[in-house]
XYZ file of C-alpha atoms in Angstrom:
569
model
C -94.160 213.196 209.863
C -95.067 211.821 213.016
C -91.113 210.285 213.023
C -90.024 213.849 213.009
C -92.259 215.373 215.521
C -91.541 212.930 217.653
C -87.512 213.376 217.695
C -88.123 217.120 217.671
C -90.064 216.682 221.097
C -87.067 214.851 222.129
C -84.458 217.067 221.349
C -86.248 219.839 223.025
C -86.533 217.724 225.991
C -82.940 216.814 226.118
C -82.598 220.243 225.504
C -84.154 221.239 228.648
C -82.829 218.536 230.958
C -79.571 218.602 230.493
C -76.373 220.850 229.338
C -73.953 222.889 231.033
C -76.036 222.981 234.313
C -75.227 219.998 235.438
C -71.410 219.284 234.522
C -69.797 220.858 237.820
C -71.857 218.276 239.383
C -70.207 215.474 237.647
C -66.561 217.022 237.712
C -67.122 217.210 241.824
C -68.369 214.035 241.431
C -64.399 213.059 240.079
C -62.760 215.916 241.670
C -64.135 214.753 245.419
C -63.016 211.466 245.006
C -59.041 212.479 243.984
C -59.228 214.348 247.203
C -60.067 211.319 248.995
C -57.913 209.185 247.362
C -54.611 211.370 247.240
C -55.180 212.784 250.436
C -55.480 208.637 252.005
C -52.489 207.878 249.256
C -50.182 210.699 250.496
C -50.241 210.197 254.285
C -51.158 206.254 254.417
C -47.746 204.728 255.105
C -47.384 207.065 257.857
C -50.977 205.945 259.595
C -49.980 201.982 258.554
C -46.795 202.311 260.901
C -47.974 204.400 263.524
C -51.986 202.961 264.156
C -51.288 199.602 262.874
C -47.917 198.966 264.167
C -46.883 197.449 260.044
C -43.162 197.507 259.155
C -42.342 199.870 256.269
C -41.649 197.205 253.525
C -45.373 195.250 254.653
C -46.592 198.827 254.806
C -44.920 199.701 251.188
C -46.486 196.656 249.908
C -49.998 197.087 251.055
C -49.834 200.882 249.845
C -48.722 199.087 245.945
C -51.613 196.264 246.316
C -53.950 199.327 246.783
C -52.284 202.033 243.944
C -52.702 199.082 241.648
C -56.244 197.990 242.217
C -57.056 202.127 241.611
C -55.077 201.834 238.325
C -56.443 198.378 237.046
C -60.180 198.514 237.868
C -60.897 201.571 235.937
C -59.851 199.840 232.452
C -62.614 197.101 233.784
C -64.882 199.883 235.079
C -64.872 201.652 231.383
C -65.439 198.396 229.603
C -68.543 197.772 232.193
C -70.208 201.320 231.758
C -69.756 200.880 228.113
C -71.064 197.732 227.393
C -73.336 196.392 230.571
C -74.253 199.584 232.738
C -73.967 202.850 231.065
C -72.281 205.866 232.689
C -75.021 207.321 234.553
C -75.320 203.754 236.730
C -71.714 203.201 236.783
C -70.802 206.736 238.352
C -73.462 206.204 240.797
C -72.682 202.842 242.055
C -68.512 203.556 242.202
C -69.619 206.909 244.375
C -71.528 204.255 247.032
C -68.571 202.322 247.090
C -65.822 205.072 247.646
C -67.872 206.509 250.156
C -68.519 203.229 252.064
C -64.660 203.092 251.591
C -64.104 206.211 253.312
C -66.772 205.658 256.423
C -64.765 202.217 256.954
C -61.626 203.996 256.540
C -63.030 206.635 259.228
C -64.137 203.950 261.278
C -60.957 202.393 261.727
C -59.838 205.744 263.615
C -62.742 206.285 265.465
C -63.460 202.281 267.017
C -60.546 201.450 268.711
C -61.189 197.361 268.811
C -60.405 198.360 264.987
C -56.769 198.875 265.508
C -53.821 197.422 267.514
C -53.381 199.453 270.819
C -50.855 202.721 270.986
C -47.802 202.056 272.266
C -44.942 205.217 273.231
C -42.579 203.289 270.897
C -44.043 202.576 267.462
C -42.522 199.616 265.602
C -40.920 198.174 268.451
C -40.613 194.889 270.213
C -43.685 196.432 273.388
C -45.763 197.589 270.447
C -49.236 194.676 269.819
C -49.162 193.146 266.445
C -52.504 194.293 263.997
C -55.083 190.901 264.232
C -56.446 189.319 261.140
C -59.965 191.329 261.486
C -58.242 194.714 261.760
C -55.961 193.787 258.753
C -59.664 192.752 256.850
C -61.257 195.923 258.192
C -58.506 198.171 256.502
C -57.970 196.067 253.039
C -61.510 196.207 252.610
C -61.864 200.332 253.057
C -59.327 200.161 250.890
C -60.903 197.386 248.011
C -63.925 199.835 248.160
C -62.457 202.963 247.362
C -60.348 201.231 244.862
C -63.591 200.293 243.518
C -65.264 203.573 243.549
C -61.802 205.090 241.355
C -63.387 201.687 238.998
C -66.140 203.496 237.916
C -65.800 207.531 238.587
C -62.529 208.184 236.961
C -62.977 206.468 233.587
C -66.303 207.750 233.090
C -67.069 211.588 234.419
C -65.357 213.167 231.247
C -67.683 211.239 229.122
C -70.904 211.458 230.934
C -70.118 215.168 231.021
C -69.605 215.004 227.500
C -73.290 213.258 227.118
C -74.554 216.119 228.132
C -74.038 218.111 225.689
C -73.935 215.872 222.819
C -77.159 216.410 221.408
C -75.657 219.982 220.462
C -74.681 220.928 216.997
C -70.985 220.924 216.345
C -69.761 224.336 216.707
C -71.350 225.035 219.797
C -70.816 221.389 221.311
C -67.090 222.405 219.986
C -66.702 225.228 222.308
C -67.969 223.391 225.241
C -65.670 220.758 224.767
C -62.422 223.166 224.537
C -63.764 224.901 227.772
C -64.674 221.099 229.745
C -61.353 220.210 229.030
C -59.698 222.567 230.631
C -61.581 222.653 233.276
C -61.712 219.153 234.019
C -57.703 219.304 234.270
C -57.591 222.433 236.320
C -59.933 220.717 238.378
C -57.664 217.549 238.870
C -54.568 219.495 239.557
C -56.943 221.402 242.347
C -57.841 218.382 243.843
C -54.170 216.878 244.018
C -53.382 220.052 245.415
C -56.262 220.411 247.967
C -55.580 216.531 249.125
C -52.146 216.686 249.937
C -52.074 220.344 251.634
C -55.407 220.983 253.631
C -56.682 217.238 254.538
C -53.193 215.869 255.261
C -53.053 218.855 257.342
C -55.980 217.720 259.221
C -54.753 214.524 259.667
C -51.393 215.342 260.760
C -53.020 217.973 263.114
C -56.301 217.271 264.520
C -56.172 213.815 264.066
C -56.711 211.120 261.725
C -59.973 210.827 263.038
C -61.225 214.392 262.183
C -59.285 213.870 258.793
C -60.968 210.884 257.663
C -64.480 212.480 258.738
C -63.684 214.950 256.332
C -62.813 212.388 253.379
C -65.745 210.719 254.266
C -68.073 213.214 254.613
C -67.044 214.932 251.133
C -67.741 211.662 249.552
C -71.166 210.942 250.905
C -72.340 214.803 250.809
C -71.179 214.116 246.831
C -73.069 211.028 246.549
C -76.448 212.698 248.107
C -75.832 215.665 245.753
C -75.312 212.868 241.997
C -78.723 211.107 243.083
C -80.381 214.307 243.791
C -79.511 215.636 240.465
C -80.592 212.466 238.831
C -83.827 213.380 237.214
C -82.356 215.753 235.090
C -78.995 213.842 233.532
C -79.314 212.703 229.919
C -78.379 208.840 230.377
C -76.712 207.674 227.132
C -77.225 203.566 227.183
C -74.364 201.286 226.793
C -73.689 200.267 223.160
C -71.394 197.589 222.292
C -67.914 198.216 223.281
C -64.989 199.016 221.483
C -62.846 196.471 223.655
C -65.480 193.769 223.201
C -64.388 193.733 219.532
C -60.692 193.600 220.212
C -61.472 190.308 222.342
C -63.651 188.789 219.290
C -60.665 189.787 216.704
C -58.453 187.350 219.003
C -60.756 185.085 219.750
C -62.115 184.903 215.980
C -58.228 184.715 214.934
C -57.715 181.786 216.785
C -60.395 179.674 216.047
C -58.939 180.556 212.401
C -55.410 179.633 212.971
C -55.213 176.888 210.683
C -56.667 178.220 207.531
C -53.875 179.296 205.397
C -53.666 182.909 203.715
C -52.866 182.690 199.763
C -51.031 185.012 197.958
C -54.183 185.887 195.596
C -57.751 185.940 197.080
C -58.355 182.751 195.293
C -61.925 181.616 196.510
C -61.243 183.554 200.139
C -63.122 187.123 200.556
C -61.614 189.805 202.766
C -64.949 191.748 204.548
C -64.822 195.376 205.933
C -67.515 197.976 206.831
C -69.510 199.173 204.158
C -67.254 202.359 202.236
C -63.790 201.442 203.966
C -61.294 199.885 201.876
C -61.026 196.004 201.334
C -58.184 194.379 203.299
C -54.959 193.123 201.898
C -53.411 190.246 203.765
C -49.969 191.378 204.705
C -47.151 189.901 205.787
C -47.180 191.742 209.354
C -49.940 190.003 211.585
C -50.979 187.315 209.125
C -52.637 185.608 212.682
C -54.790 188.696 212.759
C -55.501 188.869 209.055
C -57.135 185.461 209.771
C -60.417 186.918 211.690
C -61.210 188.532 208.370
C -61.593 185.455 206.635
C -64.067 184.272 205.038
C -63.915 181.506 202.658
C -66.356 180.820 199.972
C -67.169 177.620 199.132
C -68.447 176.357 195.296
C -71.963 175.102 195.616
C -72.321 175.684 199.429
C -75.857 176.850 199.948
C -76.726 180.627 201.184
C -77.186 179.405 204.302
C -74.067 177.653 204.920
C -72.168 180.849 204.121
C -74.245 183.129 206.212
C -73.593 181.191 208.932
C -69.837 181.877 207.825
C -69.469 185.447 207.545
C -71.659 185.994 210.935
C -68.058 184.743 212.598
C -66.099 187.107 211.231
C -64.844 190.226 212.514
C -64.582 193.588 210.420
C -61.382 194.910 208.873
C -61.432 198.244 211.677
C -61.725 196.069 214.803
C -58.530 193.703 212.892
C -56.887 196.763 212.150
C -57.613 198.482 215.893
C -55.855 195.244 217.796
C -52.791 195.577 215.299
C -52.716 199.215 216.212
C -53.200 198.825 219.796
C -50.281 195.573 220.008
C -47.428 198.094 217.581
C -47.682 200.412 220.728
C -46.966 197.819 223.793
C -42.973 198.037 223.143
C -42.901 201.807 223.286
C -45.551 201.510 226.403
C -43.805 198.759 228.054
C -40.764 201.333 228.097
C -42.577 203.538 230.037
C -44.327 201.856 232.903
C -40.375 202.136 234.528
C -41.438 205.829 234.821
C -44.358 204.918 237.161
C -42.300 202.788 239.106
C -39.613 205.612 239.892
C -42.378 207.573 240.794
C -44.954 205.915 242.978
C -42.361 205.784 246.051
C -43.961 205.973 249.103
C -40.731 206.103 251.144
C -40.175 210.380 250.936
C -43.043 210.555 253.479
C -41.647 208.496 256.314
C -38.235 210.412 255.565
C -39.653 213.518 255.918
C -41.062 212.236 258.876
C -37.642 211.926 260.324
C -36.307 215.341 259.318
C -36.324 218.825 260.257
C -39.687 220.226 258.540
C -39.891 224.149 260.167
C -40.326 226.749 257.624
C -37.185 229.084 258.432
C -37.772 229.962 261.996
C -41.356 229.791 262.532
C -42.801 227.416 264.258
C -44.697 225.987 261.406
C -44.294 222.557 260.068
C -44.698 221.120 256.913
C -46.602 217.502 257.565
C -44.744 214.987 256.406
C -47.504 213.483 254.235
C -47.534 217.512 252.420
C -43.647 216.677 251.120
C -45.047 215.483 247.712
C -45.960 219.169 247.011
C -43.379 219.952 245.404
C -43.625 217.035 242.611
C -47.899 218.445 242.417
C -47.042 221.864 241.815
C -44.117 221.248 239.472
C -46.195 219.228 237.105
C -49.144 221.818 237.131
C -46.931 224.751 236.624
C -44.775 222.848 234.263
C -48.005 221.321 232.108
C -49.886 224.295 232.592
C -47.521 226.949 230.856
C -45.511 224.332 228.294
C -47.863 225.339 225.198
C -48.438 229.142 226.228
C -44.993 230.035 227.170
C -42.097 227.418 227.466
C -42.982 226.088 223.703
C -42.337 229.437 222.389
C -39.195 230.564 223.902
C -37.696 227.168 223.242
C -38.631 227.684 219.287
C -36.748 231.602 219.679
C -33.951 230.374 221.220
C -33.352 227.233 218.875
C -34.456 228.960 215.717
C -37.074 226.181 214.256
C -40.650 225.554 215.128
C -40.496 221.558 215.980
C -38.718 221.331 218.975
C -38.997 218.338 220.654
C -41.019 215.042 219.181
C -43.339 212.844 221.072
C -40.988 210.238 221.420
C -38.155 212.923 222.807
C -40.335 214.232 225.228
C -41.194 210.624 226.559
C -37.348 210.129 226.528
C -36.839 213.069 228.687
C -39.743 212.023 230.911
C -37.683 208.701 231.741
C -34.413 210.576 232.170
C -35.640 212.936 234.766
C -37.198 210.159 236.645
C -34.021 208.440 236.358
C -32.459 211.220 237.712
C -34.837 212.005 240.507
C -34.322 208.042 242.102
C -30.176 209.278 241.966
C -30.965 212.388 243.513
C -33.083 210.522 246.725
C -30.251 208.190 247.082
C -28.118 210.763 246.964
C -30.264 212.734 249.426
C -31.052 209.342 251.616
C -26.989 208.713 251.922
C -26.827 212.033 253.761
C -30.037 212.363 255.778
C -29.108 208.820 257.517
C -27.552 209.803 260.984
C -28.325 213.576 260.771
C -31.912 213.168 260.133
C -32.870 216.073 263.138
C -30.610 218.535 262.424
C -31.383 218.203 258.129
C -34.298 219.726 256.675
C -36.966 217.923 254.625
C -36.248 220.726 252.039
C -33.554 218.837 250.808
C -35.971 215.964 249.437
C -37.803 219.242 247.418
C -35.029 218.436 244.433
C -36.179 215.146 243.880
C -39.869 215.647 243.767
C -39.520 218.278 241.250
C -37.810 215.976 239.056
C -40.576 213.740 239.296
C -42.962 216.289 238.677
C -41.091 217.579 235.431
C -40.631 213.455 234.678
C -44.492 213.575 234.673
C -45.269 216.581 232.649
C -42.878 215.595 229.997
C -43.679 211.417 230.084
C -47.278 211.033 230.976
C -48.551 214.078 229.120
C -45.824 212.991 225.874
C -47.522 209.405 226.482
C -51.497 210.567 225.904
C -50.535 212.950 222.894
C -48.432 209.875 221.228
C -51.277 207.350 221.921
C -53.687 209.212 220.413
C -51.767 210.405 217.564
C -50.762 206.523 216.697
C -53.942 205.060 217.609
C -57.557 205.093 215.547
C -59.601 208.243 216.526
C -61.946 205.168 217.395
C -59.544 203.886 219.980
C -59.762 207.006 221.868
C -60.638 205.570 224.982
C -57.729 203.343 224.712
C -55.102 205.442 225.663
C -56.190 206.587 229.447
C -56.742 202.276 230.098
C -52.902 202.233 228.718
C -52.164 205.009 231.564
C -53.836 203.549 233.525
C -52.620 200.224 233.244
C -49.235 200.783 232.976
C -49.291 202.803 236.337
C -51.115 199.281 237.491
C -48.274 196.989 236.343
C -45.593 199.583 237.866
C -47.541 198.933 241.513
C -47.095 195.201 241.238
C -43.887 195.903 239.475
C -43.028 198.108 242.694
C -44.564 195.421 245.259
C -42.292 192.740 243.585
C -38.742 194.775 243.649
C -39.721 195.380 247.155
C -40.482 192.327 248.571
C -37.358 190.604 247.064
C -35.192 193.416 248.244
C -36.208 192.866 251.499
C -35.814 188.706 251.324
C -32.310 188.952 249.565
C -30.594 191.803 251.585
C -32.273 190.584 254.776
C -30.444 186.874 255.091
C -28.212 185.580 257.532
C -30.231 188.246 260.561
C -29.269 191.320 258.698
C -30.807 194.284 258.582
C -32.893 194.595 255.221
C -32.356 197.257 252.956
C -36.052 198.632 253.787
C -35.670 198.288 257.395
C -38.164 199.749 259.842
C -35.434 201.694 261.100
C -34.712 204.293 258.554
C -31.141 204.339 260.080
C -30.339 201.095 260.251
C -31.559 200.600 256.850
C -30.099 201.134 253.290
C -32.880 202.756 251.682
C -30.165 205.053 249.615
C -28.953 201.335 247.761
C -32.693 200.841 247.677
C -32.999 204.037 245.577
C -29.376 203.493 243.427
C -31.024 199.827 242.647
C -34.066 201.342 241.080
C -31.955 204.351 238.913
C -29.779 201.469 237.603
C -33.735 199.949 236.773
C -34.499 202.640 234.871
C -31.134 203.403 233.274
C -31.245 200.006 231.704
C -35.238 200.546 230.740
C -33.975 204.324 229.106
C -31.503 202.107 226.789
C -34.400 199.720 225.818
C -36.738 202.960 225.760
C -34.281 204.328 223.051
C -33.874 201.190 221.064
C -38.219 200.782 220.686
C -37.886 204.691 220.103
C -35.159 204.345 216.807
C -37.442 200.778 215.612
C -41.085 202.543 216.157
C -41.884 203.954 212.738
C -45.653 204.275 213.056
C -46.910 207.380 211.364
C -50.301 209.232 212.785
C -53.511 207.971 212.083
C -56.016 210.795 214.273
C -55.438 213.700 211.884
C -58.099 215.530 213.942
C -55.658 215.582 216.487
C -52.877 216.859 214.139
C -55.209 219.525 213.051
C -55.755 220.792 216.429
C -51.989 221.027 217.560
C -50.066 224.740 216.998
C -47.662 224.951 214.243
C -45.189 222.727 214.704
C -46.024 220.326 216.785
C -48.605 219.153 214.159
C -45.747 218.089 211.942
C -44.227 216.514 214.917
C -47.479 214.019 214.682
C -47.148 213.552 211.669
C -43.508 212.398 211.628
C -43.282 210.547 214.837
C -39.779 209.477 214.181
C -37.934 211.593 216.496
């Protein structure tokens, strides 16, 4: 009795600490620091080449070191909070660091021993060179707001879902549905806000007003999380999915000699207690192997204990073969990242005519990205509600496109889009004044369709494949696959630049946008992709997984639930 009263008392106080209350807290906590990060992302190459005097390849490549870092450390960050830290702790800390990101950032603007001094022709021979400590200075405000994205975008959906998990399940239900989409909105607001109203700031009062505002958004956020504190429910970490993926290999290996009979002739296969006992197959026999456990006649209790302790159970075998069947169909699509995370539309824009008709305003260069932003949020936003349906009247069936398709058509269109800026690049080079920046709108819609059709296609197919277990899985594949496209990026650049730059020529990414080729630059990377679409299209035809998260299947409309179930488009 005393049991019971005692979990009652705690319900009630979880009850009154936390809920709804407190999650637009934690989705600022998110939302503040995209702002930061896409506003800094969107106009950086332009502040590395004016303030610091860089080239644009060393610029491009610093801008891919730091894109990558955001993408990688978050699949760290959620193993960290989940099996070390917790949430709570890890949101905090990852808040200290993007704001001491953002204050060194700021500071860079606002010392002036902290960059090179102006010069009335940027990027040319009378122009000083950045030092070694200004160079440190800026990598640094940059390692610690790549740091802060470590911690605060893996975990702020699921600390605001901790909130409210102590509710029963058809309220806790309806929470969900509405957190969801409002944590989404939310992101496509910030993307928005970033890359309109503080690249405005930048461009026109100054980077050093600009970054006070990044800054100062990021500490007032920071003051606000610890002043809320008191009254979070803090879940505590529990042993980590990915730590068991890690034992499976490392169990597996230590295995690798035993050999796997055809009957279970003295050898035991072990699972969790009501899941079904595993067959060895012939797929992933290596795997099958941190099952294992092999009795022994007359071995003492001990002896086996100490046996079966090493083994792993059949779900985390069966997670790592789930997670390895999707790499070839993932691999496919980190090319889509890599078409998409060019940096060069900005100092274009730059160069071109960017008035609005005939007023006098002008669209910052840093702004030009736009156009890819609000194509993806009005594309994503009314696909279900309204493009779904008419595509179903006007074809005459309910499954219109598969999972796989739409990921197809993701990689097409950002195919297309690199064609359309070399196309667009060919042009602009020797008119650049007298051509406006409106002409680079075609290929950032592209990419912004390219996104709503392959990223979005790319979480629904992950978690339709994957485990419902595995769940936090699929944004580390996002996220690392947009990690290995920066270094990917950083790579194709830097040779580029060492091959097409021999003998004293000019480089392909030149400093001078002119006297550069960046339109071959651009045709290099659609011929890229068009040979990663034909490898996309051969994993596509040999990927006959079929869907294992029927929740997920439950809760998508008509058709497309039989599209997860077939995923053999």
């Amino acid at each position: 009795m005393e049991g019971v009263v005692e979990e009652q008392q705690q319900a009630h106080a979880m009850e009154k600490k936390a809920g709804l209350r407190l999650i637009p807290v934690i989705i600022a906590n998110e939302v503040s620091e995209r702002i930061v990060s896409a506003s800094v992302g969107a106009n950086l190459i332009i502040y590395l080449t004016t303030k610091y005097h860089l080239g644009a390849a060393s610029s491009a490549i610093i801008i891919f070191v730091y894109l990558a870092a955001a993408n990688f450390l978050p699949v760290c960050g959620a193993i960290v909070s989940d099996a070390l830290l917790g949430r709570y702790l890890m949101v905090t800390l990852t808040l200290f660091s993007c704001t001491i990101g953002t204050t060194l950032l700021c500071l860079t603007s606002v010392i002036p021993s902290l960059t090179p001094l102006d010069c009335n022709l940027p990027n040319q021979g009378g122009c000083a060179s950045s030092t070694p400590v200004q160079i440190f200075v800026l990598c640094a405000s940059l390692g610690f707001m790549a740091l802060g994205a470590s911690g605060v975008r893996p975990c702020c959906l699921a600390f605001a879902e901790d909130q409210i998990a102590h509710w029963d399940e058809a309220r806790k239900d309806r929470a969900l549905r509405a957190l969801f989409s409002w944590y989404y909105v939310s992101v496509g607001f910030s993307q928005i806000v970033a890359i309109t109203v503080l690249v405005y700031l930048q461009d026109k009062m100054g980077w050093k007003v600009g970054f006070m505002v990044s800054a100062a958004i990021m500490a007032s956020v920071t003051l606000v999380n610890l002043a809320v504190s008191p009254f979070y429910v803090k879940v505590k970490p529990q042993k980590s999915m990915w730590a068991g993926l890690v034992k499976v290999v490392v169990v597996a290996v230590n295995n690798r000699h035993l050999e796997l009979p055809g009957a279970n002739h003295g050898v035991q296969f072990h699972s969790l207690p009501g899941s079904t006992q595993l067959v060895p197959s012939e797929k992933m026999r290596f795997l099958n192997k941190a099952c294992i456990v092999r009795s022994r006649a007359g071995s003492n209790a001990d002896e086996e204990e100490s046996v079966i302790k090493s083994t792993c159970t059949v779900e985390q075998v069966e997670n790592l073969k789930s997670a390895l069947s999707v790499m070839p169909m993932w691999s496919a699509m980190v090319m889509s990242f890599l078409l998409q995370s060019s940096s060069f539309g900005v100092l274009q824009a730059a160069t071109m005519d960017r008035r609005i008709g005939t007023t006098r305003f002008q669209i910052p260069a840093g702004s030009i990205s736009i156009f890819d932003t609000m194509t993806f949020t009005v594309w994503s936003g009314c696909y279900d509600s309204h493009i779904l349906p008419l595509l179903r009247r006007v074809m005459g069936r309910q499954r219109v496109l598969t999972l796989k398709q739409r990921m197809g058509i993701g990689l097409f269109l950002a195919v297309a889009s690199t064609a359309v800026a070399s196309a667009v690049e060919a042009r602009r080079r020797g008119v650049a004044a007298r051509m406006s920046a409106l002409w680079l709108a075609p290929q950032y819609v592209l990419m912004g369709l390219s996104g709503a059709f392959g990223a979005i296609a790319q979480i629904e197919f992950y978690y339709a494949v994957l485990p419902k277990s595995m769940g936090s899985f699929v944004l580390a594949l996002l996220y690392f696959g947009a990690g290995v496209a920066n270094i990917g990026g950083t790579v194709i650049v830097k040779l580029v630049n060492v091959v097409t730059g021999r003998g004293g020529a000019d480089p392909w990414i030149s400093d001078d946008l002119d006297r550069g080729r960046y339109d071959l630059y651009y045709l290099l990377l659609a011929v890229l992709g068009a040979v990663d679409f034909v490898y996309f299209v051969a994993c596509a035809y040999l990927f006959h997984e079929t869907t294992q998260n029927t929740s997920l299947e439950a809760a998508v409309a008509d058709g497309e639930a039989e599209e997860m179930v077939e995923l053999r488009g």
